[in-house]
């Protein structure tokens, strides 16, 4: 199908994009377009104006900045999935970017678009939440940073205001020797996660020094499995301890039922996948 | 309001005024008359519309024509050069990698990008690399065989030419 | 004309049809445009059952680029008859009228209620949105069993029931056999509804020639010839004024074996407006408005001896028609009606089919059409019988196979089978699968109690195809014949044109038919052009479905070529001044017996026939021969499929580890093409077992409404298929050929399901629903562990 008619402006800078967004009611940012255009084709979204920032190539980068890696919002999933810097310091995120969609989608889809869309079934937001990332936002009153944990507010809803442009993502580097895993459970390779689990663990002397566990598609936003994390605090890095901790995965979740899985099944899967994620992370 | 765009398709420069809502695939098919690129869905799933944009595979149903301004696009019609089939096209023929042919242009373009990015393809990586292309006829087996054969041919001709 | 010595039949000749398809030059219907053509868009009901109070077209009509807009009532006078249903399976079948646009009540989500016509695709889409329909939603009948319960909402009020028909078939004395048998196993299976999903959506373009009253329609259809007849019936346009062209068609799988409302609408609007009208289906529309397949509830029983030897078969089937009967909706399940005994023996047989209306998209043929359903029921029940009598699945099949035969042999279902050696395909499949090693691995994993368990499943199927002997079709109350036609024409310069009445959409007719003719005439395969898909070019034809093209159309091709040989033989005898009996014919060359140098080739003789300078008295110039072939029987492919799966017993996820298909499809024309059909079919059947299901909610809303949640597998989601062939010529036709288009889809679903049940059998699992989504498998495991296993 063909989208309903709209106006189109190509922004030459982030500031111009912010300004254009303010001039129209119901204006939308367009970058890679892989969240928005499918909705527009089915006429489930009908913005009056698209502000195209696809060409702002100065937002397409990965760079080291001290203890963090900064990623421009327009970095493409395919580039991130093969980025050596990212693989070195944030392998979880590089891996997860390679799990999004398919090769053609990854060639166009941007990290910023994925995050700004606020889809709880999307993988990169969970990775960013698990990694305690910080999001950089430019709006009418200038730049601000928002921690991932307060960025995602509901299904397709984020902290972004109507005139805000997400410009970058800052991710703390993982200490060397940190284990990680992303367990994406889906039926077909191309599908969104029925449930996804991200895990990052630091081990110290046979015990867990730090564990962060994130959940995809287990509620209206990406979630941290805080029950699991507290059960793991200082726990032994042994199968029984991991399995016991994984039983806490459903705490605080509110998964939906759809044609691929019921909420009940998602709940069970979350426990299995958390356990498997922890096992894999510790083995890495 | 119409927007002016200027882009290169299969080596030929085109200038056109397009409605912002025109999808790239319909610009290619209906404005340029290059109907080899097909449309099989409206959810960016089937991959029949895959073309190369600046050398990378993209689903042309999920990009606006205005966004292709200034880009270099290759469609299935641009794969054969001077009457010689591209090795991927030849391999699809040799290995019976197509039946009805509708998904074939998208498959070939996806394969071109895949081989470009990773010439050392395995059966598994070819299959994974085709996750965004649906075929209802072949069961994929001969498509995978064709792409592996083409990758091998491209690899060996690269070896020859680098000598 | 060049001479060739080699034979083409039996060789993997590379496909002649590929060149244009791999270069993007193939023209599908959507690729064809006519200057000044208009675009049609259909306004569809969002409700499964709703009375249409009013249709307001006023806003749509004044929009930019809009040429016209009509409601169902506006067009009521354009129809000479409702859409054609060609298979009234019983005398008292209920077949309520199906108009191209509904006029009073929308009976499924997607039922067309209005059309708009505009100067562009976008304008048509915008205008369709602006049509305001006032609906009064009614309670829908969605679930098939609920639909036949008392008090259910009626899909068609005026017929007073949701039962369309009940059809039965009885051979022998099943009641007695079942009463006497020491063992009776009874099973219940649900065959889920599927959406065919040819990757090319449908498209229609009609160009009128108003002064002549003529119309040319391009349609993405499998059946241009049948569409022409049906369009004449519905629109009243004389058949002689209608030309239907099926250009390149991007897959069908039965979904384009249909005559659709949009074809009638484009025709009627082109007639009204005097302009070309085009319609291209969106995929979202396809999910609602292109027919669905399968959707049955089966109760099947086998009566057997204590050792598992089957005596009788009994089956009751509810089969979902959807909201209307389309071209062969009621007959589709009956294509399996004779196969509820598989390749096995027995003395009694009874099947009963009840067609049920529901407020859902109409169903009709989907790859295999009736036979996958039958095969599923039989092959699952074979395993149930094996469990019951304590035999393994291989042994239970072996003791029940009809023994090898090369002469026509009766089956319990009442068929006369053409040829078969069922045990041989099973033996070969066991060997290819490495069966003993698989069992060893299975035992090891069971002993270790690993999370991922292995299961092995079998399907030893028999199918019938090559639709069909016209007299049999008549007995089954099908409204048309089952013959097909071909014309072979020698061109003066030595090339050959073959015109066929079958209509390929991926099946490789252009290559395989050329192989047959090239051998018959002794010419290079590249000198043979095969043309198809146009009622003006090929006036005689019954089109492509039911694996009939080779077994019926291919035989017609061969016979037409033989007629050509017979005609030019007369010219050869005349020119060589000998009697016809004194000529030997081989490899396209007629030579005088005993004087091999005195010879003429078919090409030379074709030239002689064209110049007509020296023909035998009374012989007409030119060489063009047509054969119409009506088979005396079906053909009966069979085979053995073995599937090994790995089941993650924690999550329920199933992976196919190994899949072996050994099929006997009679004489093979082109092995590469045959293997391609088998692999494609098997993968489609694996998709049926593991992935695909059309899901409606209780309001009749289709929940699996796009390719994002209707799970068509892609390359990483399916295994490699190992193919083995066996070749037992059919006795039905002189080529010895059977059909191969559907075998894979018919055979594979029960092999996969039986494998999963086998993997879980230590838990006591004996049944699982399909598709076997991870959640369904997980639930089955959980219920079994909780002691709820049935």
PDB file of C-alpha atoms in Angstrom, chain B:
ATOM      1  CA  UNK B   1       4.230  19.152  -3.274  1.00  0.00           C
ATOM      2  CA  UNK B   2       6.603  17.475  -5.701  1.00  0.00           C
ATOM      3  CA  UNK B   3      10.278  17.194  -4.787  1.00  0.00           C
ATOM      4  CA  UNK B   4      13.079  17.092  -7.259  1.00  0.00           C
ATOM      5  CA  UNK B   5      15.460  14.168  -7.075  1.00  0.00           C
ATOM      6  CA  UNK B   6      18.440  13.147  -9.068  1.00  0.00           C
ATOM      7  CA  UNK B   7      19.885   9.677  -8.803  1.00  0.00           C
ATOM      8  CA  UNK B   8      21.783   7.027 -10.693  1.00  0.00           C
ATOM      9  CA  UNK B   9      20.119   3.755 -11.544  1.00  0.00           C
ATOM     10  CA  UNK B  10      22.126   1.016 -13.225  1.00  0.00           C
ATOM     11  CA  UNK B  11      24.676   3.594 -14.283  1.00  0.00           C
ATOM     12  CA  UNK B  12      22.202   6.020 -15.802  1.00  0.00           C
ATOM     13  CA  UNK B  13      21.440   9.337 -14.175  1.00  0.00           C
ATOM     14  CA  UNK B  14      17.774  10.199 -13.758  1.00  0.00           C
ATOM     15  CA  UNK B  15      16.137  13.458 -12.746  1.00  0.00           C
ATOM     16  CA  UNK B  16      12.524  13.462 -11.656  1.00  0.00           C
ATOM     17  CA  UNK B  17       9.939  15.277  -9.601  1.00  0.00           C
ATOM     18  CA  UNK B  18       8.294  12.925  -7.161  1.00  0.00           C
ATOM     19  CA  UNK B  19       5.524  13.045  -4.615  1.00  0.00           C
ATOM     20  CA  UNK B  20       7.085  12.633  -1.151  1.00  0.00           C
ATOM     21  CA  UNK B  21       4.934   9.584  -0.484  1.00  0.00           C
ATOM     22  CA  UNK B  22       6.159   7.733  -3.546  1.00  0.00           C
ATOM     23  CA  UNK B  23       7.994   4.625  -2.424  1.00  0.00           C
ATOM     24  CA  UNK B  24      11.315   3.983  -4.075  1.00  0.00           C
ATOM     25  CA  UNK B  25      10.093   0.682  -5.476  1.00  0.00           C
ATOM     26  CA  UNK B  26       7.245   2.365  -7.351  1.00  0.00           C
ATOM     27  CA  UNK B  27       9.598   5.057  -8.615  1.00  0.00           C
ATOM     28  CA  UNK B  28      11.825   2.303 -10.004  1.00  0.00           C
ATOM     29  CA  UNK B  29       8.943   0.298 -11.420  1.00  0.00           C
ATOM     30  CA  UNK B  30       6.506   2.907 -12.619  1.00  0.00           C
ATOM     31  CA  UNK B  31       8.529   6.066 -13.254  1.00  0.00           C
ATOM     32  CA  UNK B  32      11.626   4.363 -14.661  1.00  0.00           C
ATOM     33  CA  UNK B  33       9.765   1.339 -16.052  1.00  0.00           C
ATOM     34  CA  UNK B  34      12.218  -1.116 -14.494  1.00  0.00           C
ATOM     35  CA  UNK B  35       9.675  -3.758 -13.557  1.00  0.00           C
ATOM     36  CA  UNK B  36      12.145  -6.480 -12.622  1.00  0.00           C
ATOM     37  CA  UNK B  37      12.000  -5.350  -8.990  1.00  0.00           C
ATOM     38  CA  UNK B  38       8.856  -6.888  -7.528  1.00  0.00           C
ATOM     39  CA  UNK B  39       6.536  -6.129  -4.629  1.00  0.00           C
ATOM     40  CA  UNK B  40       5.326  -9.075  -2.591  1.00  0.00           C
ATOM     41  CA  UNK B  41       4.170  -7.584   0.689  1.00  0.00           C
ATOM     42  CA  UNK B  42       3.427  -4.360   2.518  1.00  0.00           C
ATOM     43  CA  UNK B  43       5.321  -5.056   5.720  1.00  0.00           C
ATOM     44  CA  UNK B  44       8.998  -5.092   4.658  1.00  0.00           C
ATOM     45  CA  UNK B  45       9.021  -8.849   5.098  1.00  0.00           C
ATOM     46  CA  UNK B  46       9.283 -10.686   1.774  1.00  0.00           C
ATOM     47  CA  UNK B  47      12.351  -9.057   0.218  1.00  0.00           C
ATOM     48  CA  UNK B  48      11.093  -9.275  -3.386  1.00  0.00           C
ATOM     49  CA  UNK B  49      11.803  -5.545  -3.768  1.00  0.00           C
ATOM     50  CA  UNK B  50      15.470  -5.745  -2.745  1.00  0.00           C
ATOM     51  CA  UNK B  51      17.837  -3.468  -4.673  1.00  0.00           C
ATOM     52  CA  UNK B  52      21.368  -2.256  -4.006  1.00  0.00           C
ATOM     53  CA  UNK B  53      21.781   1.292  -2.768  1.00  0.00           C
ATOM     54  CA  UNK B  54      25.401   2.378  -2.815  1.00  0.00           C
ATOM     55  CA  UNK B  55      26.220  -1.325  -3.006  1.00  0.00           C
ATOM     56  CA  UNK B  56      24.165  -2.494  -0.042  1.00  0.00           C
ATOM     57  CA  UNK B  57      20.942  -4.458  -0.184  1.00  0.00           C
ATOM     58  CA  UNK B  58      17.852  -2.496   0.798  1.00  0.00           C
ATOM     59  CA  UNK B  59      14.131  -3.200   0.638  1.00  0.00           C
ATOM     60  CA  UNK B  60      13.001  -0.554  -1.813  1.00  0.00           C
ATOM     61  CA  UNK B  61       9.420  -0.731  -0.516  1.00  0.00           C
ATOM     62  CA  UNK B  62      10.627   0.723   2.766  1.00  0.00           C
ATOM     63  CA  UNK B  63      12.382   3.790   1.474  1.00  0.00           C
ATOM     64  CA  UNK B  64      10.902   6.903  -0.038  1.00  0.00           C
ATOM     65  CA  UNK B  65      12.007   7.885  -3.503  1.00  0.00           C
ATOM     66  CA  UNK B  66      13.014  11.286  -2.075  1.00  0.00           C
ATOM     67  CA  UNK B  67      15.399   9.513   0.269  1.00  0.00           C
ATOM     68  CA  UNK B  68      17.186   8.013  -2.726  1.00  0.00           C
ATOM     69  CA  UNK B  69      18.162  11.437  -4.006  1.00  0.00           C
ATOM     70  CA  UNK B  70      21.841  11.394  -4.924  1.00  0.00           C
ATOM     71  CA  UNK B  71      22.211   7.664  -4.437  1.00  0.00           C
ATOM     72  CA  UNK B  72      23.585   5.025  -6.728  1.00  0.00           C
ATOM     73  CA  UNK B  73      21.079   2.247  -7.230  1.00  0.00           C
ATOM     74  CA  UNK B  74      21.440  -1.135  -8.865  1.00  0.00           C
ATOM     75  CA  UNK B  75      18.412  -3.191  -9.786  1.00  0.00           C
ATOM     76  CA  UNK B  76      18.202  -6.655 -11.284  1.00  0.00           C
ATOM     77  CA  UNK B  77      18.259  -5.058 -14.729  1.00  0.00           C
ATOM     78  CA  UNK B  78      21.725  -3.706 -13.962  1.00  0.00           C
ATOM     79  CA  UNK B  79      23.325  -6.997 -12.992  1.00  0.00           C
ATOM     80  CA  UNK B  80      24.219  -8.364 -16.412  1.00  0.00           C
ATOM     81  CA  UNK B  81      27.010  -6.403 -18.079  1.00  0.00           C
ATOM     82  CA  UNK B  82      27.431  -6.163 -21.845  1.00  0.00           C
ATOM     83  CA  UNK B  83      25.127  -9.120 -22.293  1.00  0.00           C
ATOM     84  CA  UNK B  84      27.052 -11.307 -19.840  1.00  0.00           C
ATOM     85  CA  UNK B  85      25.065 -12.592 -16.924  1.00  0.00           C
ATOM     86  CA  UNK B  86      26.354 -11.822 -13.455  1.00  0.00           C
ATOM     87  CA  UNK B  87      27.802 -14.954 -11.795  1.00  0.00           C
ATOM     88  CA  UNK B  88      24.876 -14.996  -9.369  1.00  0.00           C
ATOM     89  CA  UNK B  89      22.365 -14.960 -12.199  1.00  0.00           C
ATOM     90  CA  UNK B  90      24.222 -17.734 -13.932  1.00  0.00           C
ATOM     91  CA  UNK B  91      24.368 -19.777 -10.746  1.00  0.00           C
ATOM     92  CA  UNK B  92      20.621 -19.446 -10.195  1.00  0.00           C
ATOM     93  CA  UNK B  93      20.093 -20.851 -13.679  1.00  0.00           C
ATOM     94  CA  UNK B  94      22.624 -23.660 -13.332  1.00  0.00           C
ATOM     95  CA  UNK B  95      21.355 -24.757  -9.926  1.00  0.00           C
ATOM     96  CA  UNK B  96      17.622 -24.416 -10.619  1.00  0.00           C
ATOM     97  CA  UNK B  97      17.430 -21.715  -7.970  1.00  0.00           C
ATOM     98  CA  UNK B  98      14.099 -20.421  -9.214  1.00  0.00           C
ATOM     99  CA  UNK B  99      10.712 -21.704 -10.218  1.00  0.00           C
ATOM    100  CA  UNK B 100       8.079 -18.981 -10.642  1.00  0.00           C
ATOM    101  CA  UNK B 101      10.816 -16.349 -10.567  1.00  0.00           C
ATOM    102  CA  UNK B 102       8.945 -13.730  -8.596  1.00  0.00           C
ATOM    103  CA  UNK B 103      11.255 -13.663  -5.575  1.00  0.00           C
ATOM    104  CA  UNK B 104      14.319 -14.156  -7.774  1.00  0.00           C
ATOM    105  CA  UNK B 105      15.370 -10.544  -8.429  1.00  0.00           C
ATOM    106  CA  UNK B 106      15.202  -9.811  -4.700  1.00  0.00           C
ATOM    107  CA  UNK B 107      17.101 -12.986  -3.903  1.00  0.00           C
ATOM    108  CA  UNK B 108      19.818 -12.156  -6.421  1.00  0.00           C
ATOM    109  CA  UNK B 109      20.222  -8.612  -5.131  1.00  0.00           C
ATOM    110  CA  UNK B 110      20.305  -9.804  -1.520  1.00  0.00           C
ATOM    111  CA  UNK B 111      22.915 -12.371  -2.525  1.00  0.00           C
ATOM    112  CA  UNK B 112      25.042  -9.746  -4.270  1.00  0.00           C
ATOM    113  CA  UNK B 113      25.239  -7.712  -1.083  1.00  0.00           C
ATOM    114  CA  UNK B 114      25.873 -10.810   1.012  1.00  0.00           C
ATOM    115  CA  UNK B 115      28.779 -11.945  -1.146  1.00  0.00           C
ATOM    116  CA  UNK B 116      30.199  -8.434  -1.238  1.00  0.00           C
ATOM    117  CA  UNK B 117      30.205  -8.266   2.554  1.00  0.00           C
ATOM    118  CA  UNK B 118      31.444 -11.789   3.143  1.00  0.00           C
ATOM    119  CA  UNK B 119      32.921 -13.774   0.296  1.00  0.00           C
ATOM    120  CA  UNK B 120      33.680 -16.701   2.655  1.00  0.00           C
ATOM    121  CA  UNK B 121      30.083 -17.765   2.896  1.00  0.00           C
ATOM    122  CA  UNK B 122      29.016 -21.046   4.439  1.00  0.00           C
ATOM    123  CA  UNK B 123      25.683 -22.744   3.934  1.00  0.00           C
ATOM    124  CA  UNK B 124      24.599 -21.489   7.327  1.00  0.00           C
ATOM    125  CA  UNK B 125      25.646 -17.906   6.679  1.00  0.00           C
ATOM    126  CA  UNK B 126      23.884 -17.906   3.313  1.00  0.00           C
ATOM    127  CA  UNK B 127      20.711 -19.154   4.946  1.00  0.00           C
ATOM    128  CA  UNK B 128      20.970 -16.533   7.690  1.00  0.00           C
ATOM    129  CA  UNK B 129      21.743 -13.892   5.109  1.00  0.00           C
ATOM    130  CA  UNK B 130      18.485 -14.707   3.322  1.00  0.00           C
ATOM    131  CA  UNK B 131      16.308 -14.361   6.399  1.00  0.00           C
ATOM    132  CA  UNK B 132      14.631 -11.345   4.845  1.00  0.00           C
ATOM    133  CA  UNK B 133      13.693 -12.982   1.535  1.00  0.00           C
ATOM    134  CA  UNK B 134      10.741 -15.320   1.180  1.00  0.00           C
ATOM    135  CA  UNK B 135      10.376 -17.918  -1.542  1.00  0.00           C
ATOM    136  CA  UNK B 136       7.340 -20.149  -1.717  1.00  0.00           C
ATOM    137  CA  UNK B 137       8.476 -22.429  -4.555  1.00  0.00           C
ATOM    138  CA  UNK B 138      11.977 -23.740  -4.050  1.00  0.00           C
ATOM    139  CA  UNK B 139      12.295 -24.587  -0.381  1.00  0.00           C
ATOM    140  CA  UNK B 140      15.450 -22.418  -0.622  1.00  0.00           C
ATOM    141  CA  UNK B 141      17.809 -25.359  -1.097  1.00  0.00           C
ATOM    142  CA  UNK B 142      18.808 -24.584  -4.666  1.00  0.00           C
ATOM    143  CA  UNK B 143      18.955 -20.867  -3.934  1.00  0.00           C
ATOM    144  CA  UNK B 144      21.498 -21.569  -1.214  1.00  0.00           C
ATOM    145  CA  UNK B 145      23.440 -23.838  -3.559  1.00  0.00           C
ATOM    146  CA  UNK B 146      23.400 -21.177  -6.259  1.00  0.00           C
ATOM    147  CA  UNK B 147      24.708 -18.466  -3.958  1.00  0.00           C
ATOM    148  CA  UNK B 148      27.500 -20.681  -2.633  1.00  0.00           C
ATOM    149  CA  UNK B 149      28.472 -21.525  -6.200  1.00  0.00           C
ATOM    150  CA  UNK B 150      28.424 -17.873  -7.230  1.00  0.00           C
ATOM    151  CA  UNK B 151      30.459 -16.843  -4.195  1.00  0.00           C
ATOM    152  CA  UNK B 152      33.047 -19.453  -5.083  1.00  0.00           C
ATOM    153  CA  UNK B 153      33.188 -18.242  -8.668  1.00  0.00           C
ATOM    154  CA  UNK B 154      33.512 -14.617  -7.604  1.00  0.00           C
ATOM    155  CA  UNK B 155      36.213 -15.564  -5.107  1.00  0.00           C
ATOM    156  CA  UNK B 156      38.239 -17.483  -7.639  1.00  0.00           C
ATOM    157  CA  UNK B 157      37.957 -14.825 -10.312  1.00  0.00           C
ATOM    158  CA  UNK B 158      39.114 -12.269  -7.733  1.00  0.00           C
ATOM    159  CA  UNK B 159      42.125 -14.501  -7.068  1.00  0.00           C
ATOM    160  CA  UNK B 160      42.872 -14.703 -10.763  1.00  0.00           C
ATOM    161  CA  UNK B 161      42.573 -10.971 -11.328  1.00  0.00           C
ATOM    162  CA  UNK B 162      44.719 -10.117  -8.298  1.00  0.00           C
ATOM    163  CA  UNK B 163      47.592 -12.161  -9.626  1.00  0.00           C
TER     164      UNK B 163
END
